[in-house]
Coordinates of C-alpha atoms in Angstrom, one line a residue:
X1 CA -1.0 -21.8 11.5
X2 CA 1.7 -24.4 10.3
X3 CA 0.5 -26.8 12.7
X4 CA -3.1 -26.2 11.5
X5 CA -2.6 -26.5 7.5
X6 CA -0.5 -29.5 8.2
X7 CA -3.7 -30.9 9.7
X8 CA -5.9 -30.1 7.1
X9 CA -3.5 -31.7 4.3
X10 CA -3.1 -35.1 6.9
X11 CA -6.9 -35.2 7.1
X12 CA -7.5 -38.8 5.7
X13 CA -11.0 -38.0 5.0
X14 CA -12.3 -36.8 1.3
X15 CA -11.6 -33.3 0.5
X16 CA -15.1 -31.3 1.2
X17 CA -15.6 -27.7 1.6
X18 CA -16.0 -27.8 5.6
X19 CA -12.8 -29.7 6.1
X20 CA -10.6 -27.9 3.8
X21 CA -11.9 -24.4 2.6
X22 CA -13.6 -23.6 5.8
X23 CA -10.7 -24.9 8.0
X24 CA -8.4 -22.7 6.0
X25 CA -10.2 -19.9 6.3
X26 CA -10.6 -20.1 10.1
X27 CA -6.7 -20.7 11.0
X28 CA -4.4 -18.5 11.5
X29 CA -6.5 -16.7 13.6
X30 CA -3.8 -15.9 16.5
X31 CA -1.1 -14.8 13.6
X32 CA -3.9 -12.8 12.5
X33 CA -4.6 -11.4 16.0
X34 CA -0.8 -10.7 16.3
X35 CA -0.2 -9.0 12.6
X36 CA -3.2 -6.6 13.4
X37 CA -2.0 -5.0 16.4
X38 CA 1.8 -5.1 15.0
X39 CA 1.1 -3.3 11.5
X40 CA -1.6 -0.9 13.2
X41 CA 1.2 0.2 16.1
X42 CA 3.7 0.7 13.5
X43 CA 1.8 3.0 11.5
X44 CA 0.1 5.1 13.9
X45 CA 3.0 5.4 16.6
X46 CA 6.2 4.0 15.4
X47 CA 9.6 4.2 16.2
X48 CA 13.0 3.0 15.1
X49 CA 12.7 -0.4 16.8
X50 CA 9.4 -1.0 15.8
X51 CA 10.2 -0.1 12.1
X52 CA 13.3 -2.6 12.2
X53 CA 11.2 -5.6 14.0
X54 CA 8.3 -5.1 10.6
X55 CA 11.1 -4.7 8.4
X56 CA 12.4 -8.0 10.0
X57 CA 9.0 -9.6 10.2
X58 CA 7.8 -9.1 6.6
X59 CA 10.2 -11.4 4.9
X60 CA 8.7 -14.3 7.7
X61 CA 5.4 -13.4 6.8
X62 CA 5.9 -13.9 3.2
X63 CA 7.6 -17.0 3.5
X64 CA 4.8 -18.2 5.5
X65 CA 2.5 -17.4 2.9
X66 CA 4.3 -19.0 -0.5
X67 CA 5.0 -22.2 2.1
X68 CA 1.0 -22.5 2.1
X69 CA 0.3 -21.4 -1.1
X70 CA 2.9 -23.2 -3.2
X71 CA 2.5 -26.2 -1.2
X72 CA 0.9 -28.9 -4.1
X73 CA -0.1 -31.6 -1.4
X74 CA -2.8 -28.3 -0.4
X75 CA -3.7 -27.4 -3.4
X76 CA -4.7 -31.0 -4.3
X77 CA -7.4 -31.1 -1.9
X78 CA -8.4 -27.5 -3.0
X79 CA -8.7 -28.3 -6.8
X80 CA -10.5 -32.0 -5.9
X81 CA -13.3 -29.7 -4.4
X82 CA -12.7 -26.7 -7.0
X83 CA -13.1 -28.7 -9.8
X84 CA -16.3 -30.2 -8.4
X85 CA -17.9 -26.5 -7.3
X86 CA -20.9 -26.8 -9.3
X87 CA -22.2 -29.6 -8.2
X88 CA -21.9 -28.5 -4.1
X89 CA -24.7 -26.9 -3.5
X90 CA -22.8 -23.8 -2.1
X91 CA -24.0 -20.7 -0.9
X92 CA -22.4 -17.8 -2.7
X93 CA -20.3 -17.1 0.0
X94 CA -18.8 -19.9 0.3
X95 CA -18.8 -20.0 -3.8
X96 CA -16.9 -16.9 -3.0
X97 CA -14.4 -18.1 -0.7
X98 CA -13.6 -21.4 -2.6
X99 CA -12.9 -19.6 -5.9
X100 CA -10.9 -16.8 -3.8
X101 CA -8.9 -19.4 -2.1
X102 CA -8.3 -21.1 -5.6
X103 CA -6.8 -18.0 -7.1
X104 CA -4.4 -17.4 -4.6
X105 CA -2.8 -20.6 -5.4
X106 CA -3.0 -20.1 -8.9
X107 CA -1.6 -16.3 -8.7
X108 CA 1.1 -17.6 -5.6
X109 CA 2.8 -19.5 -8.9
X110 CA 1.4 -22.9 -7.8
X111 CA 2.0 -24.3 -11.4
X112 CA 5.3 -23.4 -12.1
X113 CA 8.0 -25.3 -11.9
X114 CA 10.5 -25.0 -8.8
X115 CA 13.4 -23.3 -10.4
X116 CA 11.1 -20.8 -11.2
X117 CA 8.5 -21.3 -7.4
X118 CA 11.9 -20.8 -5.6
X119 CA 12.8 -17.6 -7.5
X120 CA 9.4 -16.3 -6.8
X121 CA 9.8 -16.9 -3.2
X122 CA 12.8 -14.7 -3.4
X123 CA 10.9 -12.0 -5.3
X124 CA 7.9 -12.1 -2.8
X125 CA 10.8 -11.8 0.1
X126 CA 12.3 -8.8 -1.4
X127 CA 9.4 -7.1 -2.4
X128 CA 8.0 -7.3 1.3
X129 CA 11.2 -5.6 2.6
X130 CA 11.5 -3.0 -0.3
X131 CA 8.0 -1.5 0.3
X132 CA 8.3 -1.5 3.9
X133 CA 11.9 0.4 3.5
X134 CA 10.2 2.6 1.2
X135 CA 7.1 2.9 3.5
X136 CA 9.7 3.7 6.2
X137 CA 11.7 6.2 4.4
X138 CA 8.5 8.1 3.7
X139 CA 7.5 8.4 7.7
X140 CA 11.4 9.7 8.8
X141 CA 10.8 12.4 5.7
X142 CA 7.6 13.0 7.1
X143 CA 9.0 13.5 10.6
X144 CA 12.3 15.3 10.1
X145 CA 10.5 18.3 8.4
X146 CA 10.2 21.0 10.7
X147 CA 8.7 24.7 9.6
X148 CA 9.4 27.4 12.4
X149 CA 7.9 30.2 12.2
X150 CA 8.0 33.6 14.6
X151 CA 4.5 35.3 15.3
X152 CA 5.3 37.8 12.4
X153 CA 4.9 34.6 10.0
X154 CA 1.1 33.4 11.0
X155 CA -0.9 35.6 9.5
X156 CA -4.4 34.0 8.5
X157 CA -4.1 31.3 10.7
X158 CA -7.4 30.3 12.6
X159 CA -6.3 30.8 16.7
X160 CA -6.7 26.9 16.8
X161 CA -3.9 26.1 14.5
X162 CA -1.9 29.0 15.5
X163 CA -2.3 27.2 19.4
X164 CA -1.5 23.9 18.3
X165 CA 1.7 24.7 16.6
X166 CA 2.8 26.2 19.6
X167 CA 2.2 23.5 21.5
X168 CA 4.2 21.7 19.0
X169 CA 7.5 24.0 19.6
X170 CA 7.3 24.0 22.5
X171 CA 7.2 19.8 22.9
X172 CA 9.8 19.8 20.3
X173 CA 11.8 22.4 22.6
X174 CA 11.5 25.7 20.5
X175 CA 9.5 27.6 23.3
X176 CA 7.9 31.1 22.2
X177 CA 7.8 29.7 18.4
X178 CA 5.4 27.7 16.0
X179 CA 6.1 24.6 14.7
X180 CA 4.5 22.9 11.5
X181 CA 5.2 19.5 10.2
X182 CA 3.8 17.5 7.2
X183 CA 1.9 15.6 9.0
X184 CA -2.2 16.0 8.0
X185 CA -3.1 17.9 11.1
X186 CA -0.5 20.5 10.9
X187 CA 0.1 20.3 6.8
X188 CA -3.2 21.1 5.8
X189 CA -4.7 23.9 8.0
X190 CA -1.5 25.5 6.9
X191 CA -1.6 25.4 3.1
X192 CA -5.6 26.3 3.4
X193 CA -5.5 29.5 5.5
X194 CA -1.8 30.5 5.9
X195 CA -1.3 34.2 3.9
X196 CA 2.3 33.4 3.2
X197 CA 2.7 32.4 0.0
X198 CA 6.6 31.5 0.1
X199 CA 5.6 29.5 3.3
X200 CA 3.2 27.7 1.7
X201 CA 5.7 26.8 -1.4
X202 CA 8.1 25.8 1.0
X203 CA 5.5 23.4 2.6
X204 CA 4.4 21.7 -0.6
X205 CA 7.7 21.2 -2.0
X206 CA 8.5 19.1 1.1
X207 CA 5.5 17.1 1.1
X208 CA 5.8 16.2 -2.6
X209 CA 9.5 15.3 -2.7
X210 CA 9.5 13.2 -0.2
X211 CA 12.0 10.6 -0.4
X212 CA 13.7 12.7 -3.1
X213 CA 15.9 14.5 -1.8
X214 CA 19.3 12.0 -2.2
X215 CA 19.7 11.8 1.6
X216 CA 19.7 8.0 3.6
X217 CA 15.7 8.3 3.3
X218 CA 16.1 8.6 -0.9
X219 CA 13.3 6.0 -2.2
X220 CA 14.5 6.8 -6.2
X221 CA 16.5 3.6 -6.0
X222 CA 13.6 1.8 -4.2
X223 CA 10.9 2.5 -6.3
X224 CA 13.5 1.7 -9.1
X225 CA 14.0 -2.0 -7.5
X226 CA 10.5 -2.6 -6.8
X227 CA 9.4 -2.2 -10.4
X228 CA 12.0 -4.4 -11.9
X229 CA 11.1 -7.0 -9.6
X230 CA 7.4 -6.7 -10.2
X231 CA 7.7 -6.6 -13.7
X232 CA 9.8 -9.8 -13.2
X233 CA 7.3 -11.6 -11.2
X234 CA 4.6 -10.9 -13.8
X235 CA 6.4 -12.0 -16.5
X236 CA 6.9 -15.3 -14.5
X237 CA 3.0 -15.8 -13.8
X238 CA 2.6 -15.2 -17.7
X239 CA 1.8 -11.1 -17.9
X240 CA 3.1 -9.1 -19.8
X241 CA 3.6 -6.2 -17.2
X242 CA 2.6 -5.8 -13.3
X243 CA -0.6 -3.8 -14.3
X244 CA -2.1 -6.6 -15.9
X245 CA -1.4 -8.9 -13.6
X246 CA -2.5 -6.4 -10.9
X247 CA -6.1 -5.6 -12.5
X248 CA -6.8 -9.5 -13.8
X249 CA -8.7 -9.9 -10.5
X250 CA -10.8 -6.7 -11.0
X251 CA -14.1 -5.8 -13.7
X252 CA -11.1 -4.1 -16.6
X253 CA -8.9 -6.9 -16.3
X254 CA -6.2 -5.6 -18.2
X255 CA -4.0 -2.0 -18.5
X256 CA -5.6 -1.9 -22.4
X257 CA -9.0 -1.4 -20.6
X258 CA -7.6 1.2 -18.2
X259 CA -5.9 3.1 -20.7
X260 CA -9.2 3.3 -23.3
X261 CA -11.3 4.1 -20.2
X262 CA -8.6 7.2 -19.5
X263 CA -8.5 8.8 -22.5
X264 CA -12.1 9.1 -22.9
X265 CA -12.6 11.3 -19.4
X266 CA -9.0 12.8 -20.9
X267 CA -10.5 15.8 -22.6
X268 CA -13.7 16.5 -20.0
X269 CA -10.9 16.3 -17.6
X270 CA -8.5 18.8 -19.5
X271 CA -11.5 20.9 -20.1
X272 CA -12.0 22.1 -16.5
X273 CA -8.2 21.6 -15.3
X274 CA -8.1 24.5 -17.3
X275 CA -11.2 26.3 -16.5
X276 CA -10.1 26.0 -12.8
X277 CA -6.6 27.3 -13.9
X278 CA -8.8 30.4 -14.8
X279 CA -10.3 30.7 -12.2
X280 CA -7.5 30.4 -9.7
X281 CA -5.6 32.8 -11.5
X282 CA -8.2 35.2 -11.2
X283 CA -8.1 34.7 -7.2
X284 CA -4.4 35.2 -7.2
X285 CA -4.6 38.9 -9.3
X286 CA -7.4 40.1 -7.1
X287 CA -5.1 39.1 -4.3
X288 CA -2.2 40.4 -5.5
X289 CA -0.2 37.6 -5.8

């Protein structure tokens, strides 16, 4: 894809949509191909190497992009054919993709200055590999939790869940037991139909905490890292905070919007959070606890 822009930016003719925006949009298509099959592996049947080759590739992939879309000798050709858009004749896809392609530069930092391009770089490169970690940490929680249970702990359980969790112990060598993990499949039939309240706690609290728990897979420090250095990169691109830079591309544009929009569903939403409180409660005495 290097190869491809550098092509389009050596391209001695005039800037038009075909030869710029169109060829853009239609390189890359091999790194495409290749990030595809990489990113849907690693999230449906990862392992350790697979995790650390991600976490190795995503800092590459987000140099790759700032080298394209900080690059000024680019973005000239793109803003010759921007600032002429009306005049084009376009169809509104193409209307679509020019002002699309545009944004990027202008949200990829492509007016700063380079003291402040090359420290965005570094933010982008860090960012990559925090949310992977984090991504990461979340799927070894999500895999070391193990819930064993003996046949005396089952009750309620459909025969189909109750088979599959065997099947489960015994693949995970606990033969004559029941294995559930927090993984959808096995998480959810659980909390719906298992009888075992205490069970069910136990469950829940595993899910939810998650990457809280101060072991290696702890994300507090993480998520702690990733919003100081989104809040930094917004306030570099001119936002005030990483919400409204975030939802400038959307119909509320800003977190003011949000917030306004929030508070008026606030007390409907209150309103029957509480009503189903009731209600639940209700269940819970007629089943006695």
């Amino acid at each position: 894809q290097q190869a491809e822009i550098a092509a389009i930016i050596a391209n001695s003719e005039k800037p038009t949509f075909e030869n710029t925006i169109a060829a853009y949009d239609r390189s890359g298509m091999l790194l495409s191909k290749v990030i595809g099959v990489l990113f849907n592996l690693s999230e449906s049947d990862s392992n350790d190497s697979l995790n650390a080759l991600v976490e190795k590739a995503l800092p590459l992939l987000s140099e790759h992009s700032d080298n394209i879309f900080m690059n000024t000798d680019f973005y000239k050709r793109v803003a010759i054919i921007y600032n002429q858009k009306d005049s084009l004749a376009l169809t509104r896809e193409q209307m679509m993709l020019l002002e699309k392609m545009n944004r990027s530069f202008v949200r990829n930092g492509i007016a700063l200055d380079a003291e402040k391009q090359t420290r965005l770089r570094e933010i982008n490169k860090q960012l990559s590999a925090l949310e992977q970690k984090f991504g990461n940490n979340l799927l070894a929680e999500n895999n070391a939790f193990q819930l064993i249970l003996e046949e005396t702990d089952l009750e309620g359980l459909p025969e189909a869940v109750r088979t599959a969790a065997a099947e489960a112990a015994t693949a995970a060598g606990h033969e004559g037991k029941w294995l559930f993990g927090l993984q959808s499949p096995s998480r959810i039939p659980f909390l719906q139909y298992s009888c075992r309240r205490d069970l069910r706690k136990k469950m829940y609290k595993a899910y939810v905490n998650r990457g809280n728990n101060g072991n290696e897979n702890d994300n507090n420090q993480i998520v702690l890292d990733i919003i100081k250095l989104r809040i930094e990169k917004a306030n570099i691109l001119g936002f005030e905070m990483p919400s409204n830079f975030i939802l400038d591309e959307t119909m509320a544009k800003n977190s003011t919007t949000v917030n306004e929009f929030l508070e008026k569903i606030f007390v409907a939403a209150i309103a029957k959070a509480k009503e189903e409180r009731t209600e639940l409660q209700k269940l819970i005495d007629r089943e006695n606890g």
